[in-house]
Amino acid sequence: MSLTALAFYLFASITVFSGFMVIASKNPVHSVLFLILAFFNASGLFLLLGAEFLAMLLIIIYVGAVAVLFLFVVMMLDINYTEMREGFLQYLPIGALIGLIVLVELIMVVGVWQVAPEIIGTPAVAAAPDLTNTEALGAVLYTQYIYAFQAAGIVLLIAMIGAIVLTLRTREGVKRQNISQQNRRTPQTAIEIKKVKVGEGL
Amino acid sequence: MVEWLAGLYGGTDAAWFFSIITWILVIVAPLLVGVAFAVYADRKIWAAMQLRRGPNVVGPFGLLQSFADGLKLFIKETIVPAGANKGIFILAPMLTFVLALIGWAVIPWGEGAVLADINVGIFYIFAISSLGVYGIIMAGWASNSRYAFLGGLRSAAQMVSYEVSMGFVLVTVISYAGSPSLSELVHMQSGGIWNWNFLWFFPMFVIFLISAMAETNRPPFDLPEAEAELVAGYQVEYSSMAFALFWLGEYGNILLMCALSSVLFFGGWYAPIPALDFIPGPLWMIAKICFFFFIFAWVKATVPRYRYDQLMRLGWKVFLPVSLAAVVFYTGWGVAFGYIGK
Amino acid sequence: MSDVLTVLPELILAVGAMGLLMIGVFSGDKSYGLLKWLASGLFAVAFLVMIGSGAEQKLAFGGMFVTDAFALFMKSVVLTGAVFALGLSGQFMRERGIARFEYPVLVVLAVLGMMMMVSANDMLALYIGLELQSLALYVLAAFNRDKLRSTEAGLKYFVLGALSSGMMLYGISLIYGFTGSTSFAEIAAYGIGSGTNGLGLLFGLVFLISGFAFKVSAVPFHMWAPDVYEGAPTPITVFFGTAPKVAAMALFVRALIVSFPDLTQQWQQVVVFLSVASMILGAFAGLMQTNIKRLMAYSSIAHMGFALAGLATGTVDGVQGVLVYMAIYMLMTAGTFAVILGMRRKDGLTEDISDLAGLAKTRPALAAIMATLMFSLAGIPLLAGFFAKLYVFMAVVEAGMYWLAVVGFVTSTVAAVYYLRIVKLMYFDEPNENIEPLKDRGIAYVGFVTAALNSPLHLLLIWPLTLAAGLAAQSLF
């Protein structure tokens, strides 16, 4: 077995395992940490595919930023585990039924999946071997998909406006630092000089 | 570098493997010794600026102080608090330490002298440094202590905030280099000090250096461990070797940031004037790392700690808009005058 | 460059929204009134640019975006609905202290998303447009963030909306997987799929339709509508009831007609089911309501059922019926909500139907407007709502789907009960002197204009409307 195959099975099996543990862990913080492990191994799989740019972005964006905030929130939540479990049995039958239906559907769909014969055996390679994949991605993202790219930017803008609209409150009675005001202070405005008589104090 | 040694070993798969292991050792072993001396230098510089003498008992001029400290920590007992989440508690310092080391894989020491010259080198380092936050946040949470938890949360928010402006700085420099490979970034600065990036990207250089301090939780941004308010933050419950690993990881990260600053802005392995190029690249790199480390120590000794809201303000209200504007300005300039997209 | 010209109306809205945001950020909430006018102005400019660039089919960005007569028609309806919603949101928002500058900005961005939905010619563009719209709407639903019902509405809409987006994405990925493309044209060219691949395509299609059904609130994906209608601030409910429904219906029609012409037989069954279920549930559940906003939610569910009946035919006439229906539905809904916003007692706004008792004696003008709109919603002959239903059911009968038409007639008779009950309440019950005179001119204008357009006066306009709808429908086939 070559080194690449070994790496593939390592990354793939850890991804699947940690994916399973995300839902199986009793402690939500562990779930998030397993999720991060899954992201990390998924980026390893990207590397094996030769998509090193995506691999790095997956870590920088998902692991480095999104999951940190996620972990942040989960750690601060005060979750009552017993209460969470109470409704479980009550909803189990209907949940299992829906799960079963979806499973059957998935099997039906995957069952009829025919991989085009000419694809088998052709490895996934970059379309232009002389381009690095950063360049290759940039070339389509800013030309062919500029519309979707810009629109996605507006989606993020809305998310930002939304977060501010729904959560920003100007609280009364909070002292705020005003740096220009601080810088404008001079000895004349800030201190008062008094003659103190010897032995008497103020 | 790896190929060359693998060739010497015989060129088989096993030879490749051992070649890589050898080079890792060649990089990591001096690095760890370097970390020990960095701690010593840090304390010495700090002391000198405060007109103290600093460590001066163990060994000549106190040179062996760090080793003595290390040994002391090594032979102490590791205490896991009863309420701690054991697995994560033990994992956190190891993670911090490992992440501080693996970043060095892509740092170029000279022409071709790099363990892994991957073409997304800068993103790799960025990814590794963004992973660093997990060591701290896991330690903070797993300790099951309020001080530690507060420290962990502070650190998470701080590192995420400063990564953003750091990313924009990297984008600017990369766009001029035309490649995110660290070797390419050094190549664009060949030909003497007037070609080095810190001159042409001065505002970005300043933002980068300050963000690097925030990323590594160095003073004046050492809020996660602010001893005056949080005792020692996320490290509060750690003792012996686990504590030492945090400590090594922290200084490893600082040195990594120094190395990255040299590569991005100070011409990497190149000499300041081409006439001095006969001195080997690795020596120049080490000299530059020392220079940046001195700046880090200098700042630590002289600047008072930021308050948390000031830290956030600096990150989001000053650095983010400035670096964003600089990206637009520099890339616009580069495209207009043909520096980009040659 | 021609790409940019094709999306010029959208570009005006996008850049305009950012401009409005800047004005708002620097001058604060006191710019609310100004921003509302500027937003309406943006809609007007976008509308004029759109009309000016004509109705011939133009593709942009590699076929991701399309403008044609259909897009022109639906975008005009969307823009009109948005202007009505803005016009109705003066006094109400101020009184509740939620006249914040973000409101007009979010409305403009939501409309931008709707226009992108209407013009989407690719699954990717479809999804992004839809998310753009939905995200803005989630925020708008929870806009009165200190009120429990409003935040509940926002949260419910968000959770269920995210679920439906997930289903839709799953459908899109299946469709992409089996056809190998996200472009509508190429999916259409793929046809019904060879052999067993067709089954996978069909699964994708069903998931896609579920997502659409959620957005137009068709049964069985309607459960969010009553709660969100009731919980959201009323001017925002006006917006919810008009523009997004129109845009989602446009998306529904274009995606099915353009990208799955060969699968008509298959999707017809699903759409017929949605249509029948919506008509029945909307008609019967509406009978029990005492809150007029909830009543309007069920009424809207029923109306979506009628409109879907037109789509179910899969013919040009059917689509024409849908277009006419959506345009008239938008007018009726906007007008009814104008009256609801005018239902003001001494202690504030009321949503109780019983407070309308005897309105004809105390506020005859308001009662007349309401009565016209109620008759129109019920589909009484000679009013606009009648013609809307007429066109749809003519198409249905022509397509030979007699039983669908029968269900439609029966349910519209049942639904008429609750509309007529309101008219009876206003004209024949003892007045309880509850409703105060109108103070907001926006309400009066919108109420009057929509009532006039729904009254028999509309006979002057119905001919150009159907003509335009016919051309628009033609452009899809």
Coordinates of N, CA and C in Angstrom, one line a residue, chain A residues 105-106 108-109 112-114 144-148 151-152 154-155 157-159 161-162 164-169, chain C residues 14 21 61 64-65 100 102 109 112 116 125 128 132 135-136 139 142-143 145-146 170 174 178 196-197 203 207:
Chain A
E105 N -35.3 6.0 0.8 CA -35.2 6.9 -0.4 C -33.7 7.0 -0.9
L106 N -32.8 7.2 0.1 CA -31.4 7.3 -0.2 C -30.9 6.0 -0.9
M108 N -32.7 3.9 -2.6 CA -33.3 3.9 -4.0 C -32.5 4.8 -4.9
V109 N -32.1 6.0 -4.4 CA -31.4 6.9 -5.3 C -30.0 6.4 -5.6
V112 N -29.8 3.5 -8.0 CA -29.9 3.6 -9.5 C -28.8 4.5 -10.0
W113 N -27.9 4.9 -9.1 CA -26.7 5.7 -9.6 C -25.8 4.9 -10.5
Q114 N -25.7 5.5 -11.7 CA -24.8 4.8 -12.7 C -23.6 5.8 -12.9
Q144 N -16.4 33.7 -14.6 CA -17.7 32.9 -14.8 C -18.7 33.0 -13.7
Y145 N -18.2 33.0 -12.5 CA -19.1 33.0 -11.4 C -19.2 34.3 -10.6
I146 N -18.8 35.4 -11.3 CA -18.8 36.7 -10.6 C -20.2 37.1 -10.1
Y147 N -21.2 36.7 -10.8 CA -22.5 37.0 -10.4 C -22.9 36.4 -9.0
A148 N -22.6 35.1 -9.0 CA -22.9 34.3 -7.7 C -22.0 34.8 -6.6
A151 N -23.2 38.2 -5.4 CA -24.5 38.0 -4.7 C -24.3 37.4 -3.3
A152 N -23.3 36.5 -3.2 CA -23.0 35.9 -1.9 C -22.5 36.9 -1.0
I154 N -23.4 40.0 -1.0 CA -24.6 40.7 -0.5 C -25.3 39.9 0.6
V155 N -25.4 38.6 0.4 CA -26.0 37.8 1.5 C -25.3 38.0 2.8
L157 N -23.6 40.6 3.7 CA -23.9 42.0 4.1 C -25.2 42.0 4.9
I158 N -26.2 41.3 4.3 CA -27.5 41.2 5.0 C -27.4 40.5 6.4
A159 N -26.6 39.5 6.4 CA -26.4 38.8 7.7 C -25.8 39.7 8.7
I161 N -26.0 43.1 8.7 CA -27.0 44.1 9.1 C -28.0 43.5 10.1
G162 N -28.4 42.2 9.7 CA -29.4 41.5 10.6 C -28.9 41.3 12.0
I164 N -26.8 43.1 13.6 CA -26.7 44.3 14.3 C -28.1 44.8 14.7
V165 N -29.1 44.7 13.7 CA -30.4 45.1 14.0 C -31.0 44.4 15.2
L166 N -30.8 43.1 15.2 CA -31.5 42.3 16.2 C -30.8 42.3 17.6
T167 N -29.5 42.6 17.6 CA -28.8 42.5 18.9 C -28.2 43.7 19.4
L168 N -27.9 44.7 18.6 CA -27.2 45.9 19.1 C -28.1 46.7 20.0
R169 N -27.7 46.9 21.2 CA -28.5 47.8 22.1 C -27.5 48.8 22.7
Chain C
A14 N -28.8 47.2 -5.6 CA -27.7 46.7 -4.7 C -26.9 47.9 -4.3
L21 N -27.8 52.6 3.3 CA -27.2 52.1 4.5 C -26.2 53.2 5.1
F61 N -24.0 36.7 -17.8 CA -23.1 35.9 -16.9 C -23.2 34.4 -17.2
M64 N -26.5 32.5 -16.4 CA -27.0 32.4 -15.0 C -28.2 33.3 -14.8
F65 N -28.3 34.4 -15.5 CA -29.2 35.4 -15.3 C -30.0 35.7 -16.6
R100 N -36.7 52.1 12.4 CA -35.2 52.2 12.4 C -34.7 52.2 11.0
E102 N -32.7 50.7 9.4 CA -32.3 49.4 8.7 C -33.5 48.9 7.9
L109 N -33.0 45.3 0.0 CA -32.1 44.1 -0.2 C -33.0 42.9 -0.5
L112 N -34.2 43.1 -3.9 CA -33.0 42.7 -4.8 C -33.0 41.1 -4.9
M116 N -33.6 38.8 -8.3 CA -32.6 37.8 -8.7 C -33.3 36.5 -8.8
A125 N -27.8 30.5 -9.2 CA -28.4 31.8 -9.1 C -29.7 31.8 -8.3
I128 N -29.0 31.4 -4.5 CA -28.4 32.6 -3.9 C -29.5 33.7 -3.8
L132 N -30.8 35.3 -0.4 CA -30.7 36.7 -0.2 C -32.0 37.3 0.3
L135 N -33.0 35.7 3.9 CA -32.3 36.2 5.1 C -32.8 37.5 5.5
A136 N -33.0 38.4 4.5 CA -33.6 39.7 4.8 C -35.0 39.6 5.5
V139 N -34.9 38.5 9.2 CA -34.6 39.6 10.1 C -35.8 40.5 10.2
A142 N -38.4 39.4 12.7 CA -38.1 39.6 14.1 C -37.8 41.1 14.4
F143 N -38.2 42.0 13.5 CA -37.7 43.3 13.6 C -38.1 44.0 14.9
R145 N -37.8 43.5 18.0 CA -37.1 42.5 18.7 C -37.4 42.4 20.2
D146 N -38.1 43.4 20.7 CA -38.5 43.4 22.1 C -39.8 42.7 22.4
Y170 N -30.7 19.9 -1.2 CA -30.5 18.4 -1.4 C -31.1 18.1 -2.8
L174 N -29.1 16.6 -6.1 CA -29.5 15.4 -6.8 C -29.6 15.7 -8.3
F178 N -27.5 14.1 -11.3 CA -28.0 13.2 -12.4 C -27.9 13.9 -13.7
T196 N -33.0 4.3 -15.5 CA -33.1 4.5 -14.1 C -32.6 5.9 -13.6
N197 N -31.8 6.6 -14.4 CA -31.3 7.9 -13.9 C -32.5 8.8 -13.7
F203 N -36.5 12.4 -7.9 CA -36.3 12.7 -6.4 C -35.8 14.1 -6.2
F207 N -37.8 17.2 -4.1 CA -37.2 18.0 -3.1 C -37.2 19.5 -3.4

